Short mmCIF file of C-alpha atoms and ligand atoms in Angstrom, two decimals:
data_model
loop_
_atom_site.label_atom_id
_atom_site.label_comp_id
_atom_site.label_asym_id
_atom_site.label_seq_id
_atom_site.Cartn_x
_atom_site.Cartn_y
_atom_site.Cartn_z
CA UNK A 1 0.00 0.00 0.00
CA UNK A 2 1.17 3.51 -0.78
CA UNK A 3 2.28 5.77 2.05
CA UNK A 4 -0.28 8.49 2.63
CA UNK A 5 0.92 12.00 3.41
CA UNK A 6 -0.82 15.30 4.10
CA UNK A 7 0.50 18.42 2.35
CA UNK A 8 -0.86 21.68 3.70
CA UNK A 9 -0.50 24.51 1.21
CA UNK A 10 -0.01 21.99 -1.60
CA UNK A 11 -1.80 24.26 -4.09
CA UNK A 12 0.79 27.01 -3.60
CA UNK A 13 4.02 27.70 -5.45
CA UNK A 14 6.47 25.55 -3.49
CA UNK A 15 3.89 23.06 -2.19
CA UNK A 16 2.63 22.23 -5.69
CA UNK A 17 6.15 21.41 -6.90
CA UNK A 18 6.60 19.11 -3.89
CA UNK A 19 3.22 17.42 -4.48
CA UNK A 20 4.19 16.63 -8.06
CA UNK A 21 7.51 15.13 -6.97
CA UNK A 22 5.83 13.14 -4.18
CA UNK A 23 3.38 11.76 -6.73
CA UNK A 24 6.22 10.73 -9.01
CA UNK A 25 7.99 9.13 -6.04
CA UNK A 26 4.91 6.94 -5.41
CA UNK A 27 3.32 8.66 -2.42
CA UNK A 28 -0.42 8.96 -1.92
CA UNK A 29 -0.96 12.69 -1.35
CA UNK A 30 -3.81 14.61 0.24
CA UNK A 31 -3.55 18.39 -0.15
CA UNK A 32 -5.25 20.65 2.38
CA UNK A 33 -5.30 24.25 1.15
CA UNK A 34 -7.69 27.18 1.49
CA UNK A 35 -6.70 28.30 -2.03
CA UNK A 36 -6.43 31.91 -0.85
CA UNK A 37 -3.25 32.26 -2.88
CA UNK A 38 -2.81 28.76 -4.31
CA UNK A 39 -4.72 27.32 -7.23
CA UNK A 40 -6.55 23.97 -7.56
CA UNK A 41 -5.04 23.72 -11.05
CA UNK A 42 -1.57 23.49 -9.51
CA UNK A 43 -2.41 20.25 -7.69
CA UNK A 44 -1.24 17.71 -10.26
CA UNK A 45 -1.41 14.68 -8.03
CA UNK A 46 -3.63 13.21 -5.32
CA UNK A 47 -6.70 14.64 -3.67
CA UNK A 48 -7.31 18.33 -2.95
CA UNK A 49 -9.37 19.30 0.09
CA UNK A 50 -10.20 22.99 0.13
CA UNK A 51 -10.07 23.86 3.81
CA UNK A 52 -8.49 26.19 6.31
CA UNK A 53 -6.12 25.18 9.08
CA UNK A 54 -8.04 27.49 11.40
CA UNK A 55 -11.03 25.14 10.98
CA UNK A 56 -9.92 22.62 13.57
CA UNK A 57 -13.03 20.42 13.33
CA UNK A 58 -12.57 19.99 9.61
CA UNK A 59 -8.87 19.38 9.98
CA UNK A 60 -9.46 16.75 12.63
CA UNK A 61 -11.99 15.00 10.40
CA UNK A 62 -9.46 14.89 7.58
CA UNK A 63 -6.84 13.40 9.90
CA UNK A 64 -9.29 10.87 11.32
CA UNK A 65 -10.38 9.76 7.87
CA UNK A 66 -7.00 9.40 6.21
CA UNK A 67 -4.53 8.21 8.83
CA UNK A 68 -1.44 9.96 7.47
CA UNK A 69 2.03 8.68 8.11
CA UNK A 70 3.57 12.14 7.63
CA UNK A 71 2.65 15.80 7.33
CA UNK A 72 4.42 18.37 5.13
CA UNK A 73 3.38 21.84 6.25
CA UNK A 74 3.66 24.65 3.67
CA UNK A 75 0.47 26.66 4.23
CA UNK A 76 1.47 30.11 5.48
CA UNK A 77 1.44 33.83 4.81
CA UNK A 78 4.81 35.08 3.62
CA UNK A 79 4.90 38.74 2.70
CA UNK A 80 7.21 40.62 5.05
CA UNK A 81 5.70 44.15 4.78
CA UNK A 82 2.22 42.67 5.20
CA UNK A 83 3.41 40.93 8.36
CA UNK A 84 4.58 44.27 9.73
CA UNK A 85 1.20 45.85 9.00
CA UNK A 86 -0.90 42.89 10.18
CA UNK A 87 1.17 40.93 12.70
CA UNK A 88 -1.77 39.24 14.39
CA UNK A 89 -2.86 37.75 11.08
CA UNK A 90 0.61 36.30 10.70
CA UNK A 91 0.69 34.84 14.19
CA UNK A 92 -2.78 33.35 13.55
CA UNK A 93 -2.20 31.99 10.10
CA UNK A 94 1.36 30.82 10.66
CA UNK A 95 1.96 30.11 14.33
CA UNK A 96 -1.50 29.23 15.67
CA UNK A 97 -2.32 27.13 12.60
CA UNK A 98 0.91 25.17 13.07
CA UNK A 99 -0.29 24.51 16.62
CA UNK A 100 -3.65 23.30 15.26
CA UNK A 101 -1.85 20.93 12.96
CA UNK A 102 0.43 19.62 15.70
CA UNK A 103 -2.58 18.93 17.91
CA UNK A 104 -4.09 16.74 15.19
CA UNK A 105 -0.74 14.99 14.72
CA UNK A 106 -0.62 14.38 18.46
CA UNK A 107 -4.15 13.04 18.82
CA UNK A 108 -3.90 10.81 15.75
CA UNK A 109 -0.32 9.72 16.32
CA UNK A 110 1.29 11.19 13.21
CA UNK A 111 4.96 11.16 14.01
CA UNK A 112 6.76 12.56 10.98
CA UNK A 113 6.59 16.28 10.26
CA UNK A 114 8.31 18.40 7.60
CA UNK A 115 8.14 22.14 8.03
CA UNK A 116 8.70 25.05 5.62
CA UNK A 117 10.77 27.58 7.48
CA UNK A 118 12.79 30.49 6.22
CA UNK A 119 16.15 32.23 6.36
CA UNK A 120 14.15 35.15 7.78
CA UNK A 121 14.56 33.46 11.18
CA UNK A 122 18.21 34.61 11.10
CA UNK A 123 17.31 38.29 10.68
CA UNK A 124 20.45 40.28 9.87
CA UNK A 125 23.20 37.71 10.36
CA UNK A 126 26.55 39.05 11.53
CA UNK A 127 28.43 36.41 9.56
CA UNK A 128 27.94 34.65 6.24
CA UNK A 129 27.45 31.97 5.21
CA UNK A 130 24.78 31.29 7.79
CA UNK A 131 24.95 27.90 9.52
CA UNK A 132 22.06 26.21 11.28
CA UNK A 133 23.56 27.26 14.61
CA UNK A 134 23.80 30.94 13.69
CA UNK A 135 21.65 32.79 16.28
CA UNK A 136 18.01 33.18 15.27
CA UNK A 137 17.07 36.85 15.66
CA UNK A 138 14.22 37.55 13.24
CA UNK A 139 13.55 41.21 12.54
CA UNK A 140 9.92 41.10 11.42
CA UNK A 141 6.66 39.37 12.42
CA UNK A 142 6.91 36.99 9.45
CA UNK A 143 10.28 35.67 10.64
CA UNK A 144 9.08 35.55 14.26
CA UNK A 145 5.87 33.71 13.34
CA UNK A 146 7.98 31.07 11.59
CA UNK A 147 10.52 30.82 14.39
CA UNK A 148 7.72 30.41 16.92
CA UNK A 149 6.35 27.61 14.73
CA UNK A 150 9.78 25.99 14.75
CA UNK A 151 9.76 26.12 18.54
CA UNK A 152 6.29 24.55 18.74
CA UNK A 153 7.48 21.70 16.54
CA UNK A 154 10.71 21.22 18.52
CA UNK A 155 8.99 21.27 21.89
CA UNK A 156 6.27 18.88 20.79
CA UNK A 157 8.82 16.49 19.36
CA UNK A 158 10.77 16.51 22.64
CA UNK A 159 7.60 15.54 24.49
CA UNK A 160 6.35 12.91 22.02
CA UNK A 161 7.41 10.35 19.44
CA UNK A 162 7.19 12.89 16.62
CA UNK A 163 10.34 13.52 14.58
CA UNK A 164 10.69 16.48 12.25
CA UNK A 165 12.76 18.06 9.52
CA UNK A 166 12.58 21.85 9.44
CA UNK A 167 13.90 23.32 6.19
CA UNK A 168 14.97 26.96 6.26
CA UNK A 169 14.51 28.23 2.72
CA UNK A 170 16.72 30.91 1.25
CA UNK A 171 15.52 32.85 -1.85
CA UNK A 172 13.35 30.51 -3.91
CA UNK A 173 12.77 31.04 -7.63
CA UNK A 174 12.31 29.26 -10.94
CA UNK A 175 9.65 26.93 -12.26
CA UNK A 176 9.28 23.31 -13.32
CA UNK A 177 11.56 22.90 -16.38
CA UNK A 178 8.88 20.59 -17.80
CA UNK A 179 6.53 23.58 -18.00
CA UNK A 180 3.82 22.04 -15.80
CA UNK A 181 4.09 24.33 -12.78
CA UNK A 182 5.38 27.73 -11.81
CA UNK A 183 4.57 30.85 -9.89
CA UNK A 184 2.36 33.52 -11.31
CA UNK A 185 4.56 36.59 -11.10
CA UNK A 186 1.79 39.14 -11.05
CA UNK A 187 1.78 40.95 -7.69
CA UNK A 188 5.00 39.21 -6.62
CA UNK A 189 7.59 41.68 -5.37
CA UNK A 190 10.65 39.44 -5.10
CA UNK A 191 13.65 40.51 -7.12
CA UNK A 192 13.60 37.85 -9.85
CA UNK A 193 9.85 38.31 -10.27
CA UNK A 194 10.19 42.10 -10.44
CA UNK A 195 12.97 41.88 -13.01
CA UNK A 196 11.05 39.32 -15.10
CA UNK A 197 7.93 41.47 -14.90
CA UNK A 198 9.99 44.39 -16.22
CA UNK A 199 11.38 42.19 -19.01
CA UNK A 200 7.80 41.21 -19.86
CA UNK A 201 6.89 44.92 -19.86
CA UNK A 202 4.38 44.58 -17.05
CA UNK A 203 6.21 47.20 -15.07
CA UNK A 204 8.19 50.10 -16.43
CA UNK A 205 11.39 49.60 -14.43
CA UNK A 206 13.14 47.72 -11.66
CA UNK A 207 14.25 49.53 -8.55
CA UNK A 208 17.46 48.54 -6.81
CA UNK A 209 16.72 48.92 -3.12
CA UNK A 210 20.04 50.22 -1.79
CA UNK A 211 23.38 50.66 -3.54
CA UNK A 212 25.45 51.49 -0.45
CA UNK A 213 25.56 48.08 1.25
CA UNK A 214 28.99 46.80 2.31
CA UNK A 215 29.09 44.35 -0.63
CA UNK A 216 31.40 44.38 -3.69
CA UNK A 217 28.91 46.25 -5.92
CA UNK A 218 26.96 47.95 -3.11
CA UNK A 219 23.74 45.96 -3.63
CA UNK A 220 22.18 43.21 -1.50
CA UNK A 221 23.41 39.63 -1.86
CA UNK A 222 21.14 36.59 -1.59
CA UNK A 223 21.34 32.83 -2.11
CA UNK A 224 18.85 31.96 -4.86
CA UNK A 225 17.62 28.35 -4.98
CA UNK A 226 15.59 26.66 -7.73
CA UNK A 227 12.15 25.50 -6.61
CA UNK A 228 12.66 22.00 -8.08
CA UNK A 229 15.75 21.48 -5.93
CA UNK A 230 13.92 22.82 -2.91
CA UNK A 231 11.08 20.39 -3.67
CA UNK A 232 13.43 17.42 -3.94
CA UNK A 233 14.87 18.31 -0.52
CA UNK A 234 11.38 17.62 0.91
CA UNK A 235 11.17 14.20 -0.72
CA UNK A 236 14.66 13.46 0.64
CA UNK A 237 13.56 14.69 4.08
CA UNK A 238 10.53 12.40 4.04
CA UNK A 239 12.64 9.39 3.09
CA UNK A 240 15.10 10.34 5.81
CA UNK A 241 12.37 10.38 8.47
CA UNK A 242 10.89 7.14 7.13
CA UNK A 243 14.31 5.53 7.52
CA UNK A 244 14.24 6.50 11.21
CA UNK A 245 16.34 9.68 10.98
CA UNK A 246 16.37 11.95 14.01
CA UNK A 247 14.93 15.48 14.02
CA UNK A 248 16.86 18.07 12.03
CA UNK A 249 16.83 21.76 11.18
CA UNK A 250 18.52 22.35 7.83
CA UNK A 251 19.38 25.31 5.64
CA UNK A 252 18.11 25.01 2.11
CA UNK A 253 20.23 27.09 -0.26
CA UNK A 254 23.20 26.56 -2.56
CA UNK A 255 25.78 28.46 -0.55
CA UNK A 256 26.43 30.96 -3.33
CA UNK A 257 25.35 34.59 -3.31
CA UNK A 258 24.35 36.91 -6.14
CA UNK A 259 23.95 40.66 -5.89
CA UNK A 260 20.88 42.57 -7.05
CA UNK A 261 22.89 43.96 -9.96
CA UNK A 262 24.04 40.48 -10.99
CA UNK A 263 20.48 39.13 -10.94
CA UNK A 264 19.18 42.04 -13.02
CA UNK A 265 22.02 41.60 -15.49
CA UNK A 266 21.13 37.90 -15.98
CA UNK A 267 17.42 38.66 -16.43
CA UNK A 268 18.32 41.24 -19.08
CA UNK A 269 20.68 38.84 -20.85
CA UNK A 270 18.27 35.91 -20.86
CA UNK A 271 15.17 37.92 -21.76
CA UNK A 272 17.01 40.08 -24.27
CA UNK A 273 15.13 43.10 -22.91
CA UNK A 274 17.14 46.07 -21.65
CA UNK A 275 14.55 47.43 -19.19
CA UNK A 276 15.24 50.57 -17.13
CA UNK A 277 16.85 50.15 -13.71
CA UNK A 278 16.55 52.83 -11.04
CA UNK A 279 18.73 53.14 -7.96
CA UNK A 280 16.52 53.69 -4.90
CA UNK A 281 16.76 53.85 -1.12
CA UNK A 282 17.25 50.73 0.95
CA UNK A 283 14.08 48.86 1.83
CA UNK A 284 13.55 48.89 5.62
CA UNK A 285 14.82 45.74 7.28
CA UNK A 286 16.77 44.39 4.30
CA UNK A 287 20.05 42.79 5.39
CA UNK A 288 23.13 43.35 3.19
CA UNK A 289 23.93 39.70 2.64
CA UNK A 290 22.34 36.35 3.48
CA UNK A 291 23.82 33.16 2.09
CA UNK A 292 23.49 29.61 3.33
CA UNK A 293 26.09 27.22 4.56
CA UNK A 294 24.52 24.32 2.68
CA UNK A 295 26.75 21.48 3.82
CA UNK A 296 24.55 19.97 6.49
CA UNK A 297 21.55 19.27 4.26
CA UNK A 298 23.68 17.36 1.76
CA UNK A 299 25.37 15.39 4.53
CA UNK A 300 22.19 14.53 6.42
CA UNK A 301 19.70 14.00 3.60
CA UNK A 302 22.06 13.15 0.74
CA UNK A 303 20.41 16.04 -1.14
CA UNK A 304 21.86 16.60 -4.61
CA UNK A 305 20.65 19.77 -6.31
CA UNK A 306 20.27 19.61 -10.09
CA UNK A 307 19.53 23.22 -11.02
CA UNK A 308 22.26 25.02 -9.11
CA UNK A 309 22.57 27.87 -11.59
CA UNK A 310 21.11 31.38 -11.55
CA UNK A 311 20.50 31.32 -15.32
CA UNK A 312 18.35 28.21 -14.98
CA UNK A 313 16.29 29.88 -12.26
CA UNK A 314 15.79 32.95 -14.43
CA UNK A 315 14.99 31.20 -17.66
CA UNK A 316 12.57 28.68 -16.18
CA UNK A 317 10.81 31.61 -14.48
CA UNK A 318 10.56 33.48 -17.78
CA UNK A 319 9.63 30.39 -19.79
CA UNK A 320 6.74 29.58 -17.44
CA UNK A 321 5.44 33.10 -17.53
CA UNK A 322 5.70 33.32 -21.31
CA UNK A 323 3.84 30.04 -21.63
CA UNK A 324 1.07 31.33 -19.36
CA UNK A 325 0.66 34.40 -21.49
CA UNK A 326 1.24 32.71 -24.84
CA UNK A 327 4.21 34.97 -25.45
CA UNK A 328 6.49 33.17 -27.88
CA UNK A 329 9.19 35.70 -28.64
CA UNK A 330 9.92 38.06 -25.79
CA UNK A 331 13.36 36.67 -25.26
CA UNK A 332 16.50 37.55 -27.13
CA UNK A 333 18.25 34.41 -25.95
CA UNK A 334 15.84 31.93 -27.45
CA UNK A 335 18.19 29.03 -27.45
CA UNK A 336 17.84 28.27 -23.77
CA UNK A 337 14.11 28.81 -23.74
CA UNK A 338 13.67 26.69 -26.85
CA UNK A 339 15.66 24.02 -25.08
CA UNK A 340 13.24 24.04 -22.17
CA UNK A 341 10.32 23.84 -24.55
CA UNK A 342 11.86 20.79 -26.18
CA UNK A 343 12.20 19.06 -22.82
CA UNK A 344 8.49 19.37 -22.15
CA UNK A 345 6.57 16.10 -22.28
N1 UDP B 401 15.28 43.90 -4.36
C1 UDP B 401 15.46 45.00 -5.19
N2 UDP B 401 14.43 45.38 -6.00
C2 UDP B 401 13.22 44.72 -6.02
C3 UDP B 401 13.06 43.59 -5.18
C4 UDP B 401 14.10 43.22 -4.35
O1 UDP B 401 16.51 45.62 -5.19
O2 UDP B 401 12.32 45.13 -6.77
C5 UDP B 401 16.41 43.44 -3.52
C6 UDP B 401 16.14 43.39 -2.03
O3 UDP B 401 16.41 44.66 -1.45
C7 UDP B 401 17.11 42.30 -1.59
C8 UDP B 401 17.14 41.34 -2.78
O4 UDP B 401 16.68 42.11 -3.90
O5 UDP B 401 18.43 42.81 -1.44
C9 UDP B 401 16.22 40.15 -2.62
O6 UDP B 401 14.93 40.62 -2.24
P1 UDP B 401 13.62 39.71 -2.36
O7 UDP B 401 12.44 40.57 -2.06
O8 UDP B 401 13.65 38.99 -3.66
O9 UDP B 401 13.82 38.61 -1.24
P2 UDP B 401 14.16 38.74 0.34
O10 UDP B 401 15.62 38.46 0.45
O11 UDP B 401 13.77 40.12 0.80
O12 UDP B 401 13.33 37.67 0.95
#
């Protein structure tokens, strides 16, 4: 019999990529998602239950019916400025809902838990690359709501048989190279999305938020990871827990940083569109540099990334978006995009 797992937030950007990989790996998947930002169309495998984690009766019924062997918990709010404006919503939707989920796990004896955390738990790290033992000092309600969730999971696991893998994501981008899944970039403010939106002429320019950081070119440095590699880390984490592995908290990045200017330059090169770039003030709360020490995840899970390349992140992002909009010829560097198209089933 197939192993049955619950994926909360499985209709969202990262969750949907994980659901597809879990399906391919032979798991029986039930997705629980309120579809507030995710889409039913993104659930390519298993059963979708449209429900909210705040609805504890419903959640309990789902647990009682299905008898999951593991839970992968993605459902969350994740926009930093929104978390500053509406902190209670973030503590409800992220922290309290994680508690709701853990209660169901406890009552129905689900003892394997995989949690989507974030590099935002580190705040403004004094040293890079960031290791898993770098102090966690989040600087906004989003990061704090996730760190509090981490603590709930840790404390519950210490008091029960539950084992967990918490994955702290760095900057996630890209789309399924097979063209089946991706993130709709409209209304997304992350750098790669903003630059791709400018290349697609949906916005007139890209702003560089801060050019006076203590980095080689003065702009912020981040560790960008392809969503397919992030997804495969979850499948590896599940197999690790199934094999009896002990609880772990692991960084999920490549360990290589790119500056804002470098990212913009690659989006211009791959799209072939020389969109305007404006130098602007720093965004409040943005650290200069955050990159992952990514050794532990490879050692513990045997994780082997396959798309460790900024160009691949950029061109799969653009290819997905062009496919959604039926835009065949926006790019000046067609070769790579044509290559992706050829790989599609
Ligand atoms: N950034 C930028 N212009 C944008 C969006 C982001 O200069 O339109 C910068 C931001 O200041 C940071 C980096 O790009 O240095 C990555 O920001 P993003 O919002 O993508 O992710 P974050 O690291 O904040 O989670």
